[in-house]
PDB file of C-alpha atoms in Angstrom:
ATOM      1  CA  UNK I   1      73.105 132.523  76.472  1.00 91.00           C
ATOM      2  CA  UNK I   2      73.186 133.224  79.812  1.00 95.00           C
ATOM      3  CA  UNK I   3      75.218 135.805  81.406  1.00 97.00           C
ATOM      4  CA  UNK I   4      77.540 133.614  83.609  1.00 96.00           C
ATOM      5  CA  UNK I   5      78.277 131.552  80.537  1.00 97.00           C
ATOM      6  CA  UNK I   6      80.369 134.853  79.430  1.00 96.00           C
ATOM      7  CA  UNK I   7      83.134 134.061  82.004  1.00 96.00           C
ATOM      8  CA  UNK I   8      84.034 137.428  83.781  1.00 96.00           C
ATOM      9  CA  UNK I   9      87.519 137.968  81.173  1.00 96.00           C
ATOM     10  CA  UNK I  10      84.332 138.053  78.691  1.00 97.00           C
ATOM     11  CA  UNK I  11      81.984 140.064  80.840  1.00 97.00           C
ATOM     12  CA  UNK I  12      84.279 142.805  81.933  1.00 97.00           C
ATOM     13  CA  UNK I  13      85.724 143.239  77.845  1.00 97.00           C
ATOM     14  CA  UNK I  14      81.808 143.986  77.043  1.00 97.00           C
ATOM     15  CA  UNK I  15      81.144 145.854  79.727  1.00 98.00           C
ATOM     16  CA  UNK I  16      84.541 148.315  78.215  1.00 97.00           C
ATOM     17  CA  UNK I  17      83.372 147.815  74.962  1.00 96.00           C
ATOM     18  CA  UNK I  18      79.806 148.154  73.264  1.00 95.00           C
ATOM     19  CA  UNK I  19      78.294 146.754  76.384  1.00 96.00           C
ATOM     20  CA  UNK I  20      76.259 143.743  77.777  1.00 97.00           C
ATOM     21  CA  UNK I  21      72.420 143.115  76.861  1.00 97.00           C
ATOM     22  CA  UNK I  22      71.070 141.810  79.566  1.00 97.00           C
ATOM     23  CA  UNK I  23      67.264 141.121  79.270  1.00 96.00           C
ATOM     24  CA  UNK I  24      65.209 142.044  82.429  1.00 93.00           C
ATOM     25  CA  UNK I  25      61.782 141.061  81.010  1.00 86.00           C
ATOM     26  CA  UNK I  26      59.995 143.070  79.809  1.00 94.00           C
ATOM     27  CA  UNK I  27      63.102 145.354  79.783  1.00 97.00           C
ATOM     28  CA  UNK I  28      66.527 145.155  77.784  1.00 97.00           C
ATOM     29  CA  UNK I  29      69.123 146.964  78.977  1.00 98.00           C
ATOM     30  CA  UNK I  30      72.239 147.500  77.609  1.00 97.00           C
ATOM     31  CA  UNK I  31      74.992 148.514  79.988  1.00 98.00           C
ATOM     32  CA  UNK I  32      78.503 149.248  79.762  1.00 98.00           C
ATOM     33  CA  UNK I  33      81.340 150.169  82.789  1.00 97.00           C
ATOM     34  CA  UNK I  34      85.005 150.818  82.907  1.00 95.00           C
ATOM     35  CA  UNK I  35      84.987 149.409  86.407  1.00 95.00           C
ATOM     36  CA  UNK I  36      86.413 146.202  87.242  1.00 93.00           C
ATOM     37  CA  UNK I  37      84.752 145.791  90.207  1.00 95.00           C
ATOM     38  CA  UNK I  38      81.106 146.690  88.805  1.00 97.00           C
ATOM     39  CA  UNK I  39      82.134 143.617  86.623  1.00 97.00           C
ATOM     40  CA  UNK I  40      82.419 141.366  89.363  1.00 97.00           C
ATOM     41  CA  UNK I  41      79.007 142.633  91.042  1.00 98.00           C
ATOM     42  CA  UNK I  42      77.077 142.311  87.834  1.00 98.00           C
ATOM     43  CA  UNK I  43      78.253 138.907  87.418  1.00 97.00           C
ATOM     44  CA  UNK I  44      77.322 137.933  91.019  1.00 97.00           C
ATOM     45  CA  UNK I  45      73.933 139.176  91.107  1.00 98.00           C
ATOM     46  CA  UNK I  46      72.895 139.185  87.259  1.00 98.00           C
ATOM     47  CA  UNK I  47      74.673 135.491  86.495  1.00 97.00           C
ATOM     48  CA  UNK I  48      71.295 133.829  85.639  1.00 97.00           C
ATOM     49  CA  UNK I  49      69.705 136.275  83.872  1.00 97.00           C
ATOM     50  CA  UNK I  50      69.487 136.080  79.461  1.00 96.00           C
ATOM     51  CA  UNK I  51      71.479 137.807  77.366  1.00 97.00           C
ATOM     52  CA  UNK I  52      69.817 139.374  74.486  1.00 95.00           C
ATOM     53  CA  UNK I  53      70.910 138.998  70.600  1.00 89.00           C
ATOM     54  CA  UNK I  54      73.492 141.650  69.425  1.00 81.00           C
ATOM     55  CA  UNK I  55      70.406 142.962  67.284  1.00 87.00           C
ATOM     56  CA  UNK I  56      68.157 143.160  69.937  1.00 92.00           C
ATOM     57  CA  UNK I  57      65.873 146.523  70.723  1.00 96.00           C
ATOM     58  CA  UNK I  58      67.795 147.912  73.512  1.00 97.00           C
ATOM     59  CA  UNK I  59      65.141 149.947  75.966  1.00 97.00           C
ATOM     60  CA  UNK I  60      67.734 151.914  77.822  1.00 98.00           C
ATOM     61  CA  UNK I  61      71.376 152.594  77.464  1.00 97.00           C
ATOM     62  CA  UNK I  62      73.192 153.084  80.522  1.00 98.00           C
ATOM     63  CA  UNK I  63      76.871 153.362  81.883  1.00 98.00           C
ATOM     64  CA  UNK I  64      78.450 153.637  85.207  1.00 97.00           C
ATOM     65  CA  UNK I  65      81.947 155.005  84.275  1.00 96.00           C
ATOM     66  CA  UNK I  66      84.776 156.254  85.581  1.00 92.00           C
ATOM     67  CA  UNK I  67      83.559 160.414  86.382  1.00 85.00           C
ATOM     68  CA  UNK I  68      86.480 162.314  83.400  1.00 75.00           C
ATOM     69  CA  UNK I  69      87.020 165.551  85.761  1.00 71.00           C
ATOM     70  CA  UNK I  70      90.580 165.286  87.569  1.00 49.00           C
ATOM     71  CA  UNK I  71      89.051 166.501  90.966  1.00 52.00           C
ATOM     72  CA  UNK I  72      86.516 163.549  90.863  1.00 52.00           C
ATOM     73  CA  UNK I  73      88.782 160.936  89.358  1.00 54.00           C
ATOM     74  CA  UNK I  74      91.332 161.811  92.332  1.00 53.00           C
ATOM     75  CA  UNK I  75      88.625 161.414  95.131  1.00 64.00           C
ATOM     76  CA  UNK I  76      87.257 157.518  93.573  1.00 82.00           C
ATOM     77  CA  UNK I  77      84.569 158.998  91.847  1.00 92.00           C
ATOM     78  CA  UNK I  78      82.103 157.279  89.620  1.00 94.00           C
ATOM     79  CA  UNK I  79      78.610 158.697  87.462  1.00 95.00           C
ATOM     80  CA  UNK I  80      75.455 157.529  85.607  1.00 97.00           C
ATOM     81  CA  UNK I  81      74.977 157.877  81.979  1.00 97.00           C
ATOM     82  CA  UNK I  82      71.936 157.476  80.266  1.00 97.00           C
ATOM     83  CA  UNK I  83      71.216 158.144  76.612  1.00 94.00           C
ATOM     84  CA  UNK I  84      74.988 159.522  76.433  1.00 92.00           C
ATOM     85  CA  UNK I  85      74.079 162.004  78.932  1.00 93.00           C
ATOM     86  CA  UNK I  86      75.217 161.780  82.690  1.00 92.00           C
ATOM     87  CA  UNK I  87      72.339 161.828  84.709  1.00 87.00           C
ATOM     88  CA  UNK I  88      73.006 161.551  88.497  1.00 89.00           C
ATOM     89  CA  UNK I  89      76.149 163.819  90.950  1.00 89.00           C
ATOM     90  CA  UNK I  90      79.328 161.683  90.649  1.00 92.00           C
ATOM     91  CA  UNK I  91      79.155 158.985  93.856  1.00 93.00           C
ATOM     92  CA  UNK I  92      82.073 156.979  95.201  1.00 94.00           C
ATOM     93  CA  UNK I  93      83.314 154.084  92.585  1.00 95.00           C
ATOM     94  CA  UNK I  94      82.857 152.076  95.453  1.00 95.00           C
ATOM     95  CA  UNK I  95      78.997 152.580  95.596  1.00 97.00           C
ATOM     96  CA  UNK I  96      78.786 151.680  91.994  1.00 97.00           C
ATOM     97  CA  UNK I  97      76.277 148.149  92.432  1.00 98.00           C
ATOM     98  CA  UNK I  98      74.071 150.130  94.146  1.00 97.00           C
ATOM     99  CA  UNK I  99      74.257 153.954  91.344  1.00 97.00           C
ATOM    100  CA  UNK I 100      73.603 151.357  88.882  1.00 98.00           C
ATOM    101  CA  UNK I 101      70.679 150.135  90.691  1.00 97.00           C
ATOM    102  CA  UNK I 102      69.001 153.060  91.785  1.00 97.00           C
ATOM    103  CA  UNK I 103      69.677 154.071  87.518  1.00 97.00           C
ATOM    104  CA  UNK I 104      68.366 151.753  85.911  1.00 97.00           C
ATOM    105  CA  UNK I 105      65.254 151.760  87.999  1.00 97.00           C
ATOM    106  CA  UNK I 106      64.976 155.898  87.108  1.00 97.00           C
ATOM    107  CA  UNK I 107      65.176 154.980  83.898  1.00 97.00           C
ATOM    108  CA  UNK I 108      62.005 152.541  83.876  1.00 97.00           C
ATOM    109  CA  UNK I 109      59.972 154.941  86.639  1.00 96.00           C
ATOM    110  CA  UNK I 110      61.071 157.855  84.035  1.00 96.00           C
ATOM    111  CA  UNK I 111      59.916 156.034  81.071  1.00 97.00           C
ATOM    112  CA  UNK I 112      58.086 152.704  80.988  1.00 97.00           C
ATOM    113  CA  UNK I 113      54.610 154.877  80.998  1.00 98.00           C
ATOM    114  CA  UNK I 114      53.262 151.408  78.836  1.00 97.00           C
ATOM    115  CA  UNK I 115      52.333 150.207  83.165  1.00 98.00           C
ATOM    116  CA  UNK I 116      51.184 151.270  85.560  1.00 98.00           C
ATOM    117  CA  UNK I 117      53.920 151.743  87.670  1.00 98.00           C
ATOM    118  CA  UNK I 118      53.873 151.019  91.652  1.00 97.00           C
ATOM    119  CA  UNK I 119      57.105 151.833  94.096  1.00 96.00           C
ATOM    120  CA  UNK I 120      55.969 148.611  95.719  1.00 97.00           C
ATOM    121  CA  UNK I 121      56.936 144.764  96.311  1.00 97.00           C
ATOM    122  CA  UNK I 122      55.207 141.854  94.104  1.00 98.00           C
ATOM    123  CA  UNK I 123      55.525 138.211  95.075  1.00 98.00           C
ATOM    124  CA  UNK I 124      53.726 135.438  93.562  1.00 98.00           C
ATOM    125  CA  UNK I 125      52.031 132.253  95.230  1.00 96.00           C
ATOM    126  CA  UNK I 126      49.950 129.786  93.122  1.00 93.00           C
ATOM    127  CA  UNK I 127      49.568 132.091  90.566  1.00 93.00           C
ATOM    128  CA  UNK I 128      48.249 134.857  92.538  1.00 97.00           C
ATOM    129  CA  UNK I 129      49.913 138.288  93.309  1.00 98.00           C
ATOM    130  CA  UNK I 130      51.099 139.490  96.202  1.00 98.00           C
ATOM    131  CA  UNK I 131      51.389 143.147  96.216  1.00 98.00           C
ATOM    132  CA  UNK I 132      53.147 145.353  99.055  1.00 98.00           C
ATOM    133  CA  UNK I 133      52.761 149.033  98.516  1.00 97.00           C
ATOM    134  CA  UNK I 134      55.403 150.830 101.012  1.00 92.00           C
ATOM    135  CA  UNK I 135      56.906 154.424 101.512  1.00 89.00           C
ATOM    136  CA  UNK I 136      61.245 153.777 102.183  1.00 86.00           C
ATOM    137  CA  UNK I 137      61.978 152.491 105.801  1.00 86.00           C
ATOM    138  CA  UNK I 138      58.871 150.604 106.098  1.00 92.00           C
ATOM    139  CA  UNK I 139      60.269 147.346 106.134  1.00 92.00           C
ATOM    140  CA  UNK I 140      58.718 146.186 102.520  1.00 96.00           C
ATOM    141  CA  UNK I 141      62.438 145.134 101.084  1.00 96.00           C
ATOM    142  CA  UNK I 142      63.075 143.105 104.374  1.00 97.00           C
ATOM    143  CA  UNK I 143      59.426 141.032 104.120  1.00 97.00           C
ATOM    144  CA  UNK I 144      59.733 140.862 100.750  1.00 98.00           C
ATOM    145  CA  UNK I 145      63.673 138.643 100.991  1.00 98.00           C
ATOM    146  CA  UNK I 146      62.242 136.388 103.617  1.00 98.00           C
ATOM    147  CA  UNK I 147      59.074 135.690 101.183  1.00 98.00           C
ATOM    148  CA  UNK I 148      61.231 134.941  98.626  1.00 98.00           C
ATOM    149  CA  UNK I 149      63.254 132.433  99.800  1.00 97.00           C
ATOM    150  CA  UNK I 150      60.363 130.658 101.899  1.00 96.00           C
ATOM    151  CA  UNK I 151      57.847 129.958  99.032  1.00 95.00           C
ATOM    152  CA  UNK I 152      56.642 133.086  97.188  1.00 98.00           C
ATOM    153  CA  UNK I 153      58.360 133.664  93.682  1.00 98.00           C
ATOM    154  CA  UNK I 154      59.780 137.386  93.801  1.00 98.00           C
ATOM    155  CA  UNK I 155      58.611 139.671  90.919  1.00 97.00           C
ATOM    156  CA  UNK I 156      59.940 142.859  92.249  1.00 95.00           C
ATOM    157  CA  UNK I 157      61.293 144.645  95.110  1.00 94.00           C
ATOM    158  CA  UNK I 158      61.111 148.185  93.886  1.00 93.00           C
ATOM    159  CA  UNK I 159      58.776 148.285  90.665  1.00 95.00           C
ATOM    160  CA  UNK I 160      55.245 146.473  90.136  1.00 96.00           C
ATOM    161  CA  UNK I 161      54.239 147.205  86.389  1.00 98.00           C
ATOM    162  CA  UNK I 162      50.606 146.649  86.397  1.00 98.00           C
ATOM    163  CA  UNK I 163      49.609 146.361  82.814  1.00 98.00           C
ATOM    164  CA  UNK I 164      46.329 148.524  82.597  1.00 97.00           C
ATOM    165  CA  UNK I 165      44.608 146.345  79.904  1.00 96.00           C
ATOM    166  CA  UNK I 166      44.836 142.735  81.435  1.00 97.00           C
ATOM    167  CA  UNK I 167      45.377 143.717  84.932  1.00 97.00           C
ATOM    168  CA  UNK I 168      48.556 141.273  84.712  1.00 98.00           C
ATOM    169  CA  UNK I 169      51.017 142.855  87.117  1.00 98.00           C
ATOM    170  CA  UNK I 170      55.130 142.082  85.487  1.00 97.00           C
ATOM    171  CA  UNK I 171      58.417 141.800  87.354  1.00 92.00           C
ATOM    172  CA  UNK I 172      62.384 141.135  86.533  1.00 95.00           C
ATOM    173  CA  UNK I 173      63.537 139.378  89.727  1.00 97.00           C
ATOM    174  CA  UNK I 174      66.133 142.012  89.598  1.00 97.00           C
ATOM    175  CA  UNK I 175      68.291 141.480  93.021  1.00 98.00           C
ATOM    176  CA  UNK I 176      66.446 142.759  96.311  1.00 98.00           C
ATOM    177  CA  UNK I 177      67.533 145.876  98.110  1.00 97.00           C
ATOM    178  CA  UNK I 178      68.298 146.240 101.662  1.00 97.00           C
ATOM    179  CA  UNK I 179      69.599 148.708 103.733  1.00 96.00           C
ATOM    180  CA  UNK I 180      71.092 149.103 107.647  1.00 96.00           C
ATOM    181  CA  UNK I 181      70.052 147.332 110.065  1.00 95.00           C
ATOM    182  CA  UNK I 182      68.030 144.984 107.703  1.00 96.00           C
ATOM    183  CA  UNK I 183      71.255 143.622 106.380  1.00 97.00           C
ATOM    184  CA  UNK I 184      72.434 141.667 109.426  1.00 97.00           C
ATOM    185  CA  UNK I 185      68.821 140.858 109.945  1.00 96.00           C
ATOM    186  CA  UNK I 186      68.543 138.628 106.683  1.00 97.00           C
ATOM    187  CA  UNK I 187      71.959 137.841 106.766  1.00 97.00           C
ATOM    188  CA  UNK I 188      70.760 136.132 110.001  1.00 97.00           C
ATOM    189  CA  UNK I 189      67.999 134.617 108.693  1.00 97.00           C
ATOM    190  CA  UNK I 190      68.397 133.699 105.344  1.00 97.00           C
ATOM    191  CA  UNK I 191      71.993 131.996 105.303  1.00 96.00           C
ATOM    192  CA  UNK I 192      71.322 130.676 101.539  1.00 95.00           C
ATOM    193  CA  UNK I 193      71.316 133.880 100.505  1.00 97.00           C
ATOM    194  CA  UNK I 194      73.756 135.579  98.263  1.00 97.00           C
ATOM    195  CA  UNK I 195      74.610 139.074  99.101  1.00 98.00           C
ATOM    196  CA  UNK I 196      76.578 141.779  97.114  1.00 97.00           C
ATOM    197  CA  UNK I 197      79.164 143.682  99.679  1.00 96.00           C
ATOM    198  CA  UNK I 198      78.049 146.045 101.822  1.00 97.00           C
ATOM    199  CA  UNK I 199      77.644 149.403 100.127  1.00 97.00           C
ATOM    200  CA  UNK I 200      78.337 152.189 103.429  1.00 96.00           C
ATOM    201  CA  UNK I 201      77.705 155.852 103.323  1.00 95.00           C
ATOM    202  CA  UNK I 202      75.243 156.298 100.479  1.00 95.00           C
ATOM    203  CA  UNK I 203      72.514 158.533 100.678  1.00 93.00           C
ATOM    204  CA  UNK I 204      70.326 155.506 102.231  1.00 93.00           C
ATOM    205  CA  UNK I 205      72.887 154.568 104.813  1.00 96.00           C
ATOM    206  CA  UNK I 206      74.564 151.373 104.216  1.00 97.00           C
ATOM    207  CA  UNK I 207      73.695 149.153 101.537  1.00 98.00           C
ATOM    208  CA  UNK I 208      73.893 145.754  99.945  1.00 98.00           C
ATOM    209  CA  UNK I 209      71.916 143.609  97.287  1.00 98.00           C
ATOM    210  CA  UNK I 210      70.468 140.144  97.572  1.00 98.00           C
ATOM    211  CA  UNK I 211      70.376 137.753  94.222  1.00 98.00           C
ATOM    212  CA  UNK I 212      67.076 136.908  93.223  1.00 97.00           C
ATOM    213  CA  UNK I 213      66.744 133.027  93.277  1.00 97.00           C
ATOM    214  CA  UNK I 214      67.260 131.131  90.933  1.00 95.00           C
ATOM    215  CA  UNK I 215      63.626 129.946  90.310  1.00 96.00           C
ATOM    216  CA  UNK I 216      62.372 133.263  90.368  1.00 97.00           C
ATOM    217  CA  UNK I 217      64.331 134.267  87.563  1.00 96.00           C
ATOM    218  CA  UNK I 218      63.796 131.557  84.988  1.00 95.00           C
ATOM    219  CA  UNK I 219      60.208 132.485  85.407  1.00 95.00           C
ATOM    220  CA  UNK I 220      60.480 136.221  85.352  1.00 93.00           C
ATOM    221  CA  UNK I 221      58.521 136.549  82.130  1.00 93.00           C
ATOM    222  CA  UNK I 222      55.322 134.978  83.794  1.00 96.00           C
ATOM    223  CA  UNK I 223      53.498 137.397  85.221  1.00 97.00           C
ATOM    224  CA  UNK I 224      50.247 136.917  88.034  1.00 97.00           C
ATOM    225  CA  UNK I 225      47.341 138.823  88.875  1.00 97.00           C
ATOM    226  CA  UNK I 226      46.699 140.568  91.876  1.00 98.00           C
ATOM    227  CA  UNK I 227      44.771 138.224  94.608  1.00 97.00           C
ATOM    228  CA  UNK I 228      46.575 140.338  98.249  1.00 98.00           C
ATOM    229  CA  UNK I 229      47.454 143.848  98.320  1.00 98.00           C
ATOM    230  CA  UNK I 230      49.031 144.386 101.855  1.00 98.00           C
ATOM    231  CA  UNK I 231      50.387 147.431 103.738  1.00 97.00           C
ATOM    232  CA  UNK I 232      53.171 146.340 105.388  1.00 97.00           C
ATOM    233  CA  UNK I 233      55.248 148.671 108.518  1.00 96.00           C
ATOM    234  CA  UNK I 234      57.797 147.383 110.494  1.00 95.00           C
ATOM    235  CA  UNK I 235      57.323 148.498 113.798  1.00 94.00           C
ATOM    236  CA  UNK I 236      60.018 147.112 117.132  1.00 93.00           C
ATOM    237  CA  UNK I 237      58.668 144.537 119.516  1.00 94.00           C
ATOM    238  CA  UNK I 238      55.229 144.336 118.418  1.00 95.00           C
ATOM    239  CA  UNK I 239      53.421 141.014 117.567  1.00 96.00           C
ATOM    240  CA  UNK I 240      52.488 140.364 113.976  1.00 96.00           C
ATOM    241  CA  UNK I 241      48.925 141.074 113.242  1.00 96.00           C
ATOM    242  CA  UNK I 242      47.375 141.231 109.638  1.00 96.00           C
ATOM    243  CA  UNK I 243      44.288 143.753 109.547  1.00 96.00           C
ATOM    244  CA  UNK I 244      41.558 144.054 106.599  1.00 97.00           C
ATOM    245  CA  UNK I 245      41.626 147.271 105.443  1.00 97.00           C
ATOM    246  CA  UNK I 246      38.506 149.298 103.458  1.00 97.00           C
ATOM    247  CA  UNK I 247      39.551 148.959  99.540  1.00 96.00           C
ATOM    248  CA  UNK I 248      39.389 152.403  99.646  1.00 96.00           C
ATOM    249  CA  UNK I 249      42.556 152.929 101.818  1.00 96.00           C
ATOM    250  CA  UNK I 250      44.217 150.633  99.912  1.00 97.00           C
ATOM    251  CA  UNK I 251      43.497 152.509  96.477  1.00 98.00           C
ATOM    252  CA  UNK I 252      44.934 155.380  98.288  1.00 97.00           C
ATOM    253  CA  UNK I 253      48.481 153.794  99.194  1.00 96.00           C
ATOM    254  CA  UNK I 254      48.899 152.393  96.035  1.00 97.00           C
ATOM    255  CA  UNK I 255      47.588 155.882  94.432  1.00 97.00           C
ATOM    256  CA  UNK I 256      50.584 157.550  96.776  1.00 97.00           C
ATOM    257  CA  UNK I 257      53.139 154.838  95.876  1.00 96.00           C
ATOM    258  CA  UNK I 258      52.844 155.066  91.713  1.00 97.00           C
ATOM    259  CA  UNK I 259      55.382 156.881  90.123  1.00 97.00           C
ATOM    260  CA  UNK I 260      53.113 157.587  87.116  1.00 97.00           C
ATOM    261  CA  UNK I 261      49.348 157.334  88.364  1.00 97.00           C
ATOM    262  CA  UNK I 262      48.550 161.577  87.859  1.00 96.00           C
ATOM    263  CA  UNK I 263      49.853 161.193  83.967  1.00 97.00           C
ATOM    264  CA  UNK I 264      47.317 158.220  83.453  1.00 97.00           C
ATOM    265  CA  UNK I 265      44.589 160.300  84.417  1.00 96.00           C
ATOM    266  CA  UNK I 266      41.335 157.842  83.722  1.00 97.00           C
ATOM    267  CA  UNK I 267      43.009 154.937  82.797  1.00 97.00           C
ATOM    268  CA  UNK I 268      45.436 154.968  85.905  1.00 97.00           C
ATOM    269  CA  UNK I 269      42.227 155.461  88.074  1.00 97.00           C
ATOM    270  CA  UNK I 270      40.302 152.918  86.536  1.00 97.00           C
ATOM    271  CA  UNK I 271      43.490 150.388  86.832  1.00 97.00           C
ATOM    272  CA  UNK I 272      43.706 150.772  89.832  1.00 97.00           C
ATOM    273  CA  UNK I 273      40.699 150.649  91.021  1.00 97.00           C
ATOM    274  CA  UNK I 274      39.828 147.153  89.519  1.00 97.00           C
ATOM    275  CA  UNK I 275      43.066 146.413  91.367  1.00 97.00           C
ATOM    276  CA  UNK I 276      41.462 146.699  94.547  1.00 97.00           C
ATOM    277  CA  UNK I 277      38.050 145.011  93.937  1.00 97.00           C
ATOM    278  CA  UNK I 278      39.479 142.319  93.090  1.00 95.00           C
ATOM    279  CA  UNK I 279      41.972 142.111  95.891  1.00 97.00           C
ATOM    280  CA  UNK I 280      41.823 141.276 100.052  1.00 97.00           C
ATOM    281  CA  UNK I 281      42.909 144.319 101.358  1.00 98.00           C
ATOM    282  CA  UNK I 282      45.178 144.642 104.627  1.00 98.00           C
ATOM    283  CA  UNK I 283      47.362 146.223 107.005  1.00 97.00           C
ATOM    284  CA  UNK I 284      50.020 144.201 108.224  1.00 97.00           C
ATOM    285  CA  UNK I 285      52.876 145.194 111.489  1.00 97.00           C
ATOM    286  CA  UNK I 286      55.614 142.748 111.812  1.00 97.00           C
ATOM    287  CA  UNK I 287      58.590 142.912 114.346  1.00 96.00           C
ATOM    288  CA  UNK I 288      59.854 139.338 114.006  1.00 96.00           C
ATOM    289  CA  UNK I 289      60.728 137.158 110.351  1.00 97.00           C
ATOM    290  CA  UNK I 290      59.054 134.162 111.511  1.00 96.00           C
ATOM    291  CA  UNK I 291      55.938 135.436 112.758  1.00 97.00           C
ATOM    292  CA  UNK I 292      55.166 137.298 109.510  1.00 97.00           C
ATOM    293  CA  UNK I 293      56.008 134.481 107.249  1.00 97.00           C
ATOM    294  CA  UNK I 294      52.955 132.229 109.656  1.00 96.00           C
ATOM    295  CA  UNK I 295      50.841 134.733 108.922  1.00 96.00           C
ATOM    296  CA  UNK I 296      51.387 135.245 105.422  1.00 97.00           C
ATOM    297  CA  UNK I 297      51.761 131.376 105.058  1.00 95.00           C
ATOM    298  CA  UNK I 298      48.168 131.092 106.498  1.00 94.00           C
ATOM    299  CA  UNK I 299      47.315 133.753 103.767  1.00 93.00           C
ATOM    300  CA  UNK I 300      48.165 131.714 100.890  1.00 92.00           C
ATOM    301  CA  UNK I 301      46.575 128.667 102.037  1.00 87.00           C
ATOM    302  CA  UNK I 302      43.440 130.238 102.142  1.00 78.00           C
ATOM    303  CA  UNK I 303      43.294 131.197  98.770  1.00 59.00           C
ATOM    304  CA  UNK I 304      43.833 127.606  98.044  1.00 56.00           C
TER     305      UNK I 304
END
C-alpha cells in the first residue's frame, strides 16, 4: 500500500497513534506526530512512497511532537524524538517538515555504519552513478533538482550509502533540500515541481523541500555504480566549465564529506579508493541551470 492510498483522515490518526511505516529503501522508518500540519507535509512529499507491513523491522523510531514544557508549548514549539528520547533543542512547530528531515537523516549518518556513508548527491543515468560530493552552500542540492527532473534518476540529495562489498552506491529518493536564494531559483526553473512551503528562520535560513519524482521513487531500491564523481561549486556569473581532476583530490573530498570514513578504518579506505579508480574525476563551476545541465548532458552521452 502506498502512502497516499491512506487518505490524510487515515494518515494523520497513525501518525497520533502507533505511527506510519514508511519504507525508504533500504531504511524503514516508523514515525509518529501530533501535528496536523506535519500530516499534511508528509503526505505531500512522502505520497508515493511504500508502506511497510505492521510486522515489519522498524530501523528507527522517530517523532516530531508537540515540545510538553508550558514555556515551549506557549511559544509554538515542537522537538525530535528518537528511541523515546528527545534528541534535538525544541524548534518552531512551524519548521517541523524540515526537524523531521534533518532527524531522520541523523539517525541514518548516526547509525547505518552497514555503508559507507557520503554527505553528497547521487543521480543515476543509464545505470551509471553520478556522485556529487559538496560541503553546505556549494550549490550540490540546487544541481542536483535540475538533474532530476531533466533525465538523471535522483538517489539522494543528502546521503550516498556506498555499500563497501559490491561498490553498489543506494538511495531513497527522499524529497530534495533547498535553501534561500535557491528556492526561487528552481521554482523558476522547474515549474513541474512540487514544493513543500517555505520553511523561514531555521538555522539554514529559509527552507523548503522538493518531491522526488515519481519515477525516481518506484525505482529507489535499484541501486548503480559509480561511473562520475564531480565537485560541484556554485560560483555568480561565471561560465560553466567541467575540469578533470587527479583521483587523488577526489578521494580527498569524498574522504572530507563521509560521515563515517575514520570508523571504517581499512575498509572505508579501500572503498573508497576503488571508488575513484573506477570513476572520471572532475571539478565542475556553474552560475547558470542550463549551462550545467549541457555540460552534464554531454557527460552522459559519452559514457554511452
Amino acid at each position: 500500500m502506498r502512502l497516499q492510498e491512506v487518505g490524510i483522515d487515515g494518515l494523520r490518526a497513525r501518525l497520533r497513534g502507533d505511527g506510519v511505516t514508511l519504507r525508504l529503501a533500504p531504511f524503514v522508518v516508523r514515525v509518529r506526530s501530533d501535528l496536523a500540519h506535519l500530516a499534511d507535509d508528509i503526505a505531500a512529499m512522502y505520497r508515493d512512497f511504500d508502506l511497510a507491513d505492521d510486522d515489519a523491522f522498524v530501523d528507527f523510531h522517530v517523532a516530531v511532537l508537540r515540545s510538553p514544557h508550558w514555556l515551549s508549548r506557549l511559544r509554538g514549539r515542537a522537538e525530535f524524538w528518537f528511541d523515546g528520547q528527545r534528541s534535538f533543542t525544541p524548534l518552531p512547530a512551524a519548521q517541523a517538515l524540515a526537524m523531521l528531515e534533518w532527524g531522520i537523516n541523523w539517525c541514518i549518518a548516526a547509525h547505518a555504519h552497514q555503508f559507507l556513508l557520503i554527505h553528497a548527491a547521487v543521480l543515476e543515468r543509464g545505470g551509471r552513478a553520478l556522485v556529487m560530493p559538496a560541503p553546505p552552500g556549494s550549490g550540490k542540492s540546487t544541481l542536483c533538482a535540475a538533474l532530476a527532473h531533466r533525465g538523471w534518476r535522483l538517489l539522494s540529495d543528502e546521503l550516498g550509502l556506498l555499500d563497501m562489498t559490491t561498490g553498489l552506491i543506494h538511495g531513497m529518493a527522499r524529497p530534495i533540500n533547498l535553501k534561500n536564494a535557491s528556492i526561487p531559483l528552481i521554482r523558476d526553473f522547474l515549474p513541474e515541481a512540487r514544493f513543500s512551503a517555505s520553511m523561514p528562520n531555521t538555522s539554514k535560513g529559509t527552507v523548503a523541500l522538493v518531491r522526488a519524482p515519481q519515477d525516481a521513487i518506484a525505482a529507489r531500491l535499484a541501486p548503480a555504480r559509480p561511473a562520475w564523481v564531480v565537485l560541484p561549486t556554485w560560483r555568480a556569473d561565471v561560465p560553466a566549465r567541467l575540469a578533470p581532476i587527479e583521483r587523488a583530490r577526489a578521494f580527498m573530498d569524498l574522504a572530507e564529506q563521509s560521515f563515517n570514513y575514520d570508523l571504517h578504518g581499512q575498509a572505508g579506505f579501500r572503498a573508497l579508493g576503488r571508488l575513484v579508480d573506477t570513476c572520471e574525476c572532475y571539478r565542475f563551476e556553474y552560475s547558470r541551470l542550463d549551462e550545467a545541465l549541457a555540460h552534464f548532458e554531454s557527460l552522459a552521452e559519452g559514457a554511452e
